[in-house]
PDB file of C-alpha atoms in Angstrom:
ATOM      1  CA  MET A 274     -13.083   2.515  -7.247  1.00 63.00           C
ATOM      2  CA  ASN A 275     -14.729  -0.539  -8.749  1.00 71.00           C
ATOM      3  CA  VAL A 276     -16.343  -2.963  -6.284  1.00 78.00           C
ATOM      4  CA  SER A 277     -17.504  -6.114  -7.971  1.00 78.00           C
ATOM      5  CA  ARG A 278     -19.414  -9.288  -7.197  1.00 77.00           C
ATOM      6  CA  ILE A 279     -17.554 -11.018 -10.032  1.00 77.00           C
ATOM      7  CA  ALA A 280     -14.209 -12.630  -9.272  1.00 73.00           C
ATOM      8  CA  PRO A 281     -11.228 -10.905 -10.934  1.00 73.00           C
ATOM      9  CA  GLN A 282      -9.549 -12.756 -13.791  1.00 78.00           C
ATOM     10  CA  ASP A 283      -6.375 -13.310 -11.760  1.00 83.00           C
ATOM     11  CA  LEU A 284      -8.330 -14.341  -8.604  1.00 90.00           C
ATOM     12  CA  ARG A 285      -6.335 -12.078  -6.272  1.00 92.00           C
ATOM     13  CA  CYS A 286      -6.667 -12.998  -2.608  1.00 95.00           C
ATOM     14  CA  LEU A 287      -6.814 -10.431   0.218  1.00 96.00           C
ATOM     15  CA  VAL A 288      -4.282 -11.279   2.952  1.00 97.00           C
ATOM     16  CA  LEU A 289      -5.188 -10.444   6.550  1.00 97.00           C
ATOM     17  CA  ASN A 290      -3.009 -10.558   9.618  1.00 96.00           C
ATOM     18  CA  ALA A 291      -3.975 -12.958  12.438  1.00 97.00           C
ATOM     19  CA  ASP A 292      -6.070 -10.119  13.933  1.00 94.00           C
ATOM     20  CA  TYR A 293      -8.101  -9.959  10.683  1.00 95.00           C
ATOM     21  CA  GLN A 294      -6.683  -6.559   9.707  1.00 90.00           C
ATOM     22  CA  PRO A 295      -5.053  -6.156   6.260  1.00 90.00           C
ATOM     23  CA  LEU A 296      -1.276  -6.488   6.354  1.00 88.00           C
ATOM     24  CA  SER A 297      -1.108  -3.360   4.221  1.00 85.00           C
ATOM     25  CA  TYR A 298      -3.566  -0.855   2.795  1.00 81.00           C
ATOM     26  CA  TYR A 299      -1.286   0.706   0.232  1.00 78.00           C
ATOM     27  CA  PRO A 300      -0.393  -1.288  -1.619  1.00 80.00           C
ATOM     28  CA  LEU A 301      -3.280  -3.490  -0.589  1.00 86.00           C
ATOM     29  CA  SER A 302      -1.987  -6.828   0.714  1.00 91.00           C
ATOM     30  CA  THR A 303      -3.045  -9.378  -1.876  1.00 93.00           C
ATOM     31  CA  TRP A 304      -1.574 -12.591  -3.237  1.00 95.00           C
ATOM     32  CA  PRO A 305      -2.151 -14.428  -6.496  1.00 94.00           C
ATOM     33  CA  TRP A 306      -4.421 -17.451  -5.999  1.00 93.00           C
ATOM     34  CA  GLN A 307      -1.416 -19.775  -6.419  1.00 94.00           C
ATOM     35  CA  GLU A 308       0.353 -18.247  -3.383  1.00 96.00           C
ATOM     36  CA  ALA A 309      -2.829 -18.397  -1.320  1.00 96.00           C
ATOM     37  CA  ILE A 310      -3.381 -22.090  -2.070  1.00 95.00           C
ATOM     38  CA  LYS A 311       0.269 -22.871  -1.330  1.00 96.00           C
ATOM     39  CA  ALA A 312      -0.061 -21.104   2.059  1.00 97.00           C
ATOM     40  CA  VAL A 313      -3.253 -23.095   2.777  1.00 97.00           C
ATOM     41  CA  PHE A 314      -1.456 -26.392   2.128  1.00 95.00           C
ATOM     42  CA  LEU A 315       1.507 -25.281   4.257  1.00 98.00           C
ATOM     43  CA  GLU A 316      -1.004 -24.461   7.030  1.00 98.00           C
ATOM     44  CA  ARG A 317       0.182 -20.843   7.287  1.00 98.00           C
ATOM     45  CA  VAL A 318      -3.251 -19.308   6.625  1.00 98.00           C
ATOM     46  CA  ASP A 319      -6.926 -19.994   7.206  1.00 98.00           C
ATOM     47  CA  ILE A 320      -9.440 -19.409   4.419  1.00 98.00           C
ATOM     48  CA  VAL A 321     -11.935 -16.736   5.442  1.00 97.00           C
ATOM     49  CA  SER A 322     -13.846 -16.357   2.170  1.00 96.00           C
ATOM     50  CA  GLU A 323     -13.873 -18.051  -1.234  1.00 96.00           C
ATOM     51  CA  TYR A 324     -14.725 -17.205  -4.823  1.00 95.00           C
ATOM     52  CA  ASP A 325     -17.320 -19.311  -6.645  1.00 92.00           C
ATOM     53  CA  ARG A 326     -14.652 -20.445  -9.117  1.00 91.00           C
ATOM     54  CA  ALA A 327     -12.890 -23.713  -8.468  1.00 91.00           C
ATOM     55  CA  ILE A 328      -9.211 -24.533  -8.880  1.00 92.00           C
ATOM     56  CA  ARG A 329      -8.698 -28.033 -10.244  1.00 91.00           C
ATOM     57  CA  SER A 330      -5.881 -30.501 -10.709  1.00 89.00           C
ATOM     58  CA  PRO A 331      -6.239 -34.123 -11.885  1.00 93.00           C
ATOM     59  CA  SER A 332      -6.735 -35.323  -8.309  1.00 93.00           C
ATOM     60  CA  PHE A 333      -7.942 -32.280  -6.382  1.00 90.00           C
ATOM     61  CA  GLU A 334     -10.503 -29.467  -6.493  1.00 94.00           C
ATOM     62  CA  MET A 335     -11.133 -26.502  -4.193  1.00 95.00           C
ATOM     63  CA  LYS A 336     -12.717 -23.069  -4.447  1.00 95.00           C
ATOM     64  CA  ALA A 337     -10.236 -20.251  -4.959  1.00 95.00           C
ATOM     65  CA  PRO A 338      -9.672 -18.297  -1.727  1.00 96.00           C
ATOM     66  CA  SER A 339     -10.710 -14.634  -1.887  1.00 96.00           C
ATOM     67  CA  VAL A 340      -9.673 -13.766   1.708  1.00 97.00           C
ATOM     68  CA  VAL A 341      -7.132 -15.546   3.908  1.00 98.00           C
ATOM     69  CA  ALA A 342      -5.881 -14.786   7.423  1.00 98.00           C
ATOM     70  CA  LEU A 343      -2.384 -15.568   8.646  1.00 98.00           C
ATOM     71  CA  ARG A 344      -2.266 -18.033  11.525  1.00 98.00           C
ATOM     72  CA  ASP A 345       0.691 -16.240  13.135  1.00 97.00           C
ATOM     73  CA  TYR A 346       0.508 -12.517  13.856  1.00 95.00           C
ATOM     74  CA  VAL A 347       2.989 -10.306  11.971  1.00 92.00           C
ATOM     75  CA  SER A 348       3.943  -7.261  14.047  1.00 88.00           C
ATOM     76  CA  GLN A 349       3.173  -3.946  12.385  1.00 79.00           C
ATOM     77  CA  ASP A 350       5.351  -1.950  14.790  1.00 78.00           C
ATOM     78  CA  ARG A 351       8.521  -2.335  12.758  1.00 81.00           C
ATOM     79  CA  PRO A 352       9.871   0.872  11.235  1.00 87.00           C
ATOM     80  CA  PRO A 353       8.924   1.284   7.569  1.00 89.00           C
ATOM     81  CA  ALA A 354      11.614   0.834   4.954  1.00 90.00           C
ATOM     82  CA  PHE A 355      13.062   4.005   3.503  1.00 95.00           C
ATOM     83  CA  THR A 356      12.021   3.753  -0.153  1.00 93.00           C
ATOM     84  CA  ARG A 357      10.988   6.221  -2.807  1.00 93.00           C
ATOM     85  CA  PHE A 358       7.457   4.808  -2.754  1.00 91.00           C
ATOM     86  CA  ASN A 359       7.182   5.154   1.041  1.00 93.00           C
ATOM     87  CA  VAL A 360       8.426   8.765   0.889  1.00 96.00           C
ATOM     88  CA  PHE A 361       5.727   9.504  -1.710  1.00 95.00           C
ATOM     89  CA  LEU A 362       3.144   7.727   0.449  1.00 94.00           C
ATOM     90  CA  ARG A 363       4.207   9.622   3.599  1.00 96.00           C
ATOM     91  CA  ASP A 364       3.808  12.876   1.659  1.00 97.00           C
ATOM     92  CA  GLY A 365       0.454  11.857   0.183  1.00 94.00           C
ATOM     93  CA  PHE A 366       1.843  11.797  -3.392  1.00 95.00           C
ATOM     94  CA  THR A 367       1.972  15.594  -3.172  1.00 96.00           C
ATOM     95  CA  CYS A 368       4.809  18.057  -3.819  1.00 98.00           C
ATOM     96  CA  GLN A 369       5.854  19.363  -0.415  1.00 98.00           C
ATOM     97  CA  TYR A 370       6.675  22.782  -1.872  1.00 98.00           C
ATOM     98  CA  CYS A 371       3.684  23.708  -4.061  1.00 97.00           C
ATOM     99  CA  GLY A 372       1.074  21.074  -3.197  1.00 97.00           C
ATOM    100  CA  THR A 373       0.601  19.667  -6.690  1.00 95.00           C
ATOM    101  CA  ASN A 374      -0.242  15.975  -6.952  1.00 91.00           C
ATOM    102  CA  LYS A 375       0.727  15.229 -10.541  1.00 89.00           C
ATOM    103  CA  LEU A 376       2.188  11.739 -10.252  1.00 86.00           C
ATOM    104  CA  ASP A 377       3.967  11.887 -13.598  1.00 89.00           C
ATOM    105  CA  MET A 378       6.003  14.892 -12.376  1.00 92.00           C
ATOM    106  CA  LEU A 379       6.764  13.600  -8.872  1.00 95.00           C
ATOM    107  CA  THR A 380      10.359  13.083  -7.791  1.00 96.00           C
ATOM    108  CA  PHE A 381      12.118  13.513  -4.477  1.00 93.00           C
ATOM    109  CA  ASP A 382      14.250  16.327  -3.159  1.00 97.00           C
ATOM    110  CA  HIS A 383      16.947  16.629  -0.518  1.00 97.00           C
ATOM    111  CA  VAL A 384      15.772  19.430   1.810  1.00 98.00           C
ATOM    112  CA  VAL A 385      19.405  20.105   2.715  1.00 98.00           C
ATOM    113  CA  PRO A 386      21.169  19.461  -0.624  1.00 97.00           C
ATOM    114  CA  ARG A 387      23.769  16.711  -0.760  1.00 96.00           C
ATOM    115  CA  SER A 388      26.267  19.354  -1.905  1.00 95.00           C
ATOM    116  CA  ARG A 389      25.816  20.904   1.554  1.00 96.00           C
ATOM    117  CA  GLY A 390      26.138  17.658   3.467  1.00 96.00           C
ATOM    118  CA  GLY A 391      22.486  16.637   3.366  1.00 96.00           C
ATOM    119  CA  GLN A 392      21.840  12.951   3.967  1.00 97.00           C
ATOM    120  CA  THR A 393      19.465  10.632   2.154  1.00 97.00           C
ATOM    121  CA  SER A 394      17.126   9.932   5.071  1.00 97.00           C
ATOM    122  CA  TRP A 395      13.502  10.258   6.139  1.00 98.00           C
ATOM    123  CA  GLU A 396      14.300  13.588   7.815  1.00 98.00           C
ATOM    124  CA  ASN A 397      15.891  15.124   4.692  1.00 98.00           C
ATOM    125  CA  ILE A 398      13.903  13.777   1.717  1.00 98.00           C
ATOM    126  CA  VAL A 399      10.508  15.033   0.550  1.00 98.00           C
ATOM    127  CA  ALA A 400       8.296  14.450  -2.467  1.00 98.00           C
ATOM    128  CA  ALA A 401       8.654  17.307  -4.961  1.00 97.00           C
ATOM    129  CA  CYS A 402       7.393  17.987  -8.454  1.00 97.00           C
ATOM    130  CA  ALA A 403      10.073  18.365 -11.100  1.00 96.00           C
ATOM    131  CA  PRO A 404       9.548  22.171 -11.545  1.00 97.00           C
ATOM    132  CA  CYS A 405       9.914  22.812  -7.803  1.00 97.00           C
ATOM    133  CA  ASN A 406      12.921  20.517  -7.579  1.00 96.00           C
ATOM    134  CA  LEU A 407      14.621  22.447 -10.409  1.00 96.00           C
ATOM    135  CA  LYS A 408      13.621  25.825  -8.958  1.00 97.00           C
ATOM    136  CA  LYS A 409      15.015  24.960  -5.515  1.00 97.00           C
ATOM    137  CA  GLY A 410      18.217  23.509  -6.954  1.00 95.00           C
ATOM    138  CA  GLY A 411      21.092  23.435  -4.481  1.00 96.00           C
ATOM    139  CA  LYS A 412      19.500  25.915  -2.077  1.00 97.00           C
ATOM    140  CA  LEU A 413      17.885  25.466   1.302  1.00 97.00           C
ATOM    141  CA  PRO A 414      14.078  25.940   1.259  1.00 97.00           C
ATOM    142  CA  ARG A 415      14.299  29.327   3.030  1.00 97.00           C
ATOM    143  CA  GLU A 416      16.975  30.556   0.580  1.00 97.00           C
ATOM    144  CA  ALA A 417      14.740  29.583  -2.353  1.00 97.00           C
ATOM    145  CA  GLY A 418      11.626  31.071  -0.704  1.00 97.00           C
ATOM    146  CA  MET A 419       9.994  27.631  -0.808  1.00 97.00           C
ATOM    147  CA  PRO A 420       8.824  26.553   2.656  1.00 97.00           C
ATOM    148  CA  LEU A 421       7.816  22.938   3.191  1.00 97.00           C
ATOM    149  CA  LEU A 422       4.110  22.155   3.612  1.00 97.00           C
ATOM    150  CA  LYS A 423       5.050  19.823   6.492  1.00 96.00           C
ATOM    151  CA  PRO A 424       8.370  18.767   8.014  1.00 96.00           C
ATOM    152  CA  ALA A 425      10.176  15.699   6.728  1.00 97.00           C
ATOM    153  CA  GLU A 426       9.922  13.065   9.462  1.00 97.00           C
ATOM    154  CA  ARG A 427      10.257   9.314   9.776  1.00 96.00           C
ATOM    155  CA  PRO A 428       6.703   7.928   9.797  1.00 95.00           C
ATOM    156  CA  SER A 429       5.553   4.931  11.768  1.00 92.00           C
ATOM    157  CA  MET A 430       4.080   1.971   9.946  1.00 88.00           C
ATOM    158  CA  HIS A 431       0.684   2.971  11.365  1.00 85.00           C
ATOM    159  CA  GLN A 432       1.022   6.501   9.916  1.00 90.00           C
ATOM    160  CA  LEU A 433       1.878   5.102   6.467  1.00 90.00           C
ATOM    161  CA  GLN A 434      -1.090   2.740   6.608  1.00 85.00           C
ATOM    162  CA  ALA A 435      -3.412   5.588   7.647  1.00 85.00           C
ATOM    163  CA  THR A 436      -2.167   7.634   4.694  1.00 87.00           C
ATOM    164  CA  GLY A 437      -2.604   4.626   2.416  1.00 84.00           C
ATOM    165  CA  ARG A 438      -6.296   4.437   3.333  1.00 81.00           C
ATOM    166  CA  ARG A 439      -6.760   7.755   1.509  1.00 83.00           C
ATOM    167  CA  PHE A 440      -5.835   5.996  -1.759  1.00 81.00           C
ATOM    168  CA  PRO A 441      -8.193   3.046  -2.255  1.00 77.00           C
ATOM    169  CA  PRO A 442      -7.293   0.605  -5.021  1.00 80.00           C
ATOM    170  CA  LYS A 443      -9.124   0.643  -8.338  1.00 78.00           C
ATOM    171  CA  TYR A 444     -10.582  -2.800  -7.740  1.00 78.00           C
ATOM    172  CA  LEU A 445     -12.113  -4.443  -4.687  1.00 85.00           C
ATOM    173  CA  HIS A 446     -14.069  -7.675  -4.528  1.00 89.00           C
ATOM    174  CA  GLU A 447     -17.213  -7.534  -2.387  1.00 90.00           C
ATOM    175  CA  SER A 448     -15.895 -10.370  -0.172  1.00 91.00           C
ATOM    176  CA  TRP A 449     -13.083  -8.034   0.931  1.00 91.00           C
ATOM    177  CA  LEU A 450     -15.296  -5.179   2.146  1.00 87.00           C
ATOM    178  CA  ASP A 451     -15.854  -6.536   5.668  1.00 88.00           C
ATOM    179  CA  TYR A 452     -12.106  -6.248   6.310  1.00 89.00           C
ATOM    180  CA  LEU A 453     -11.334  -2.877   4.703  1.00 84.00           C
ATOM    181  CA  TYR A 454     -12.131   0.642   5.833  1.00 72.00           C
ATOM    182  CA  TRP A 455     -13.081   2.697   2.812  1.00 59.00           C
ATOM    183  CA  ASP A 456     -16.470   4.217   2.088  1.00 50.00           C
ATOM    184  CA  VAL A 457     -17.491   2.499  -1.119  1.00 46.00           C
ATOM    185  CA  GLU A 458     -20.650   1.709  -3.019  1.00 47.00           C
ATOM    186  CA  LEU A 459     -21.221  -1.672  -4.621  1.00 44.00           C
ATOM    187  CA  GLU A 460     -21.687  -1.620  -8.386  1.00 46.00           C
ATOM    188  CA  ALA A 461     -24.462  -3.697  -9.891  1.00 42.00           C
TER     189      ALA A 461
END
């Protein structure tokens, strides 16, 4: 992970909830500077930290926000959306049959195959590498001799966020570190 004192070229802005916690860890909740400034003018956010670089128009100038906090709290207790990405995140980007974490080979598998009435749901889909998915085919895990590393379950939003903390982004600005919970070292 690269932690920098220099503002990124695109001036990404970390977005915090009203309780000063990130809305999301993975993907990290950021906005382009344009969205952050728009939210400032609409009085939806408060600026917590700024970059040294200024944003200018013919009649206005302000420093680009690096961290903003929403004025209204967004509840994090809603159930997470069932998406391919969230299934991979729940499973730690790891094949649930063999434990490999090769992202380029990752797909998802129906634990109970659709040909046997299996549904596309949190409780029946797991991350699987392509070789394991092919090997299992239309069988149940016990028939294929391929037990799951952990059961397929619907995660809470808090569980997904906790898993997301294990995968820090490649770039963090130093002004974000007070609001994030990764062990990082600042680069010179």
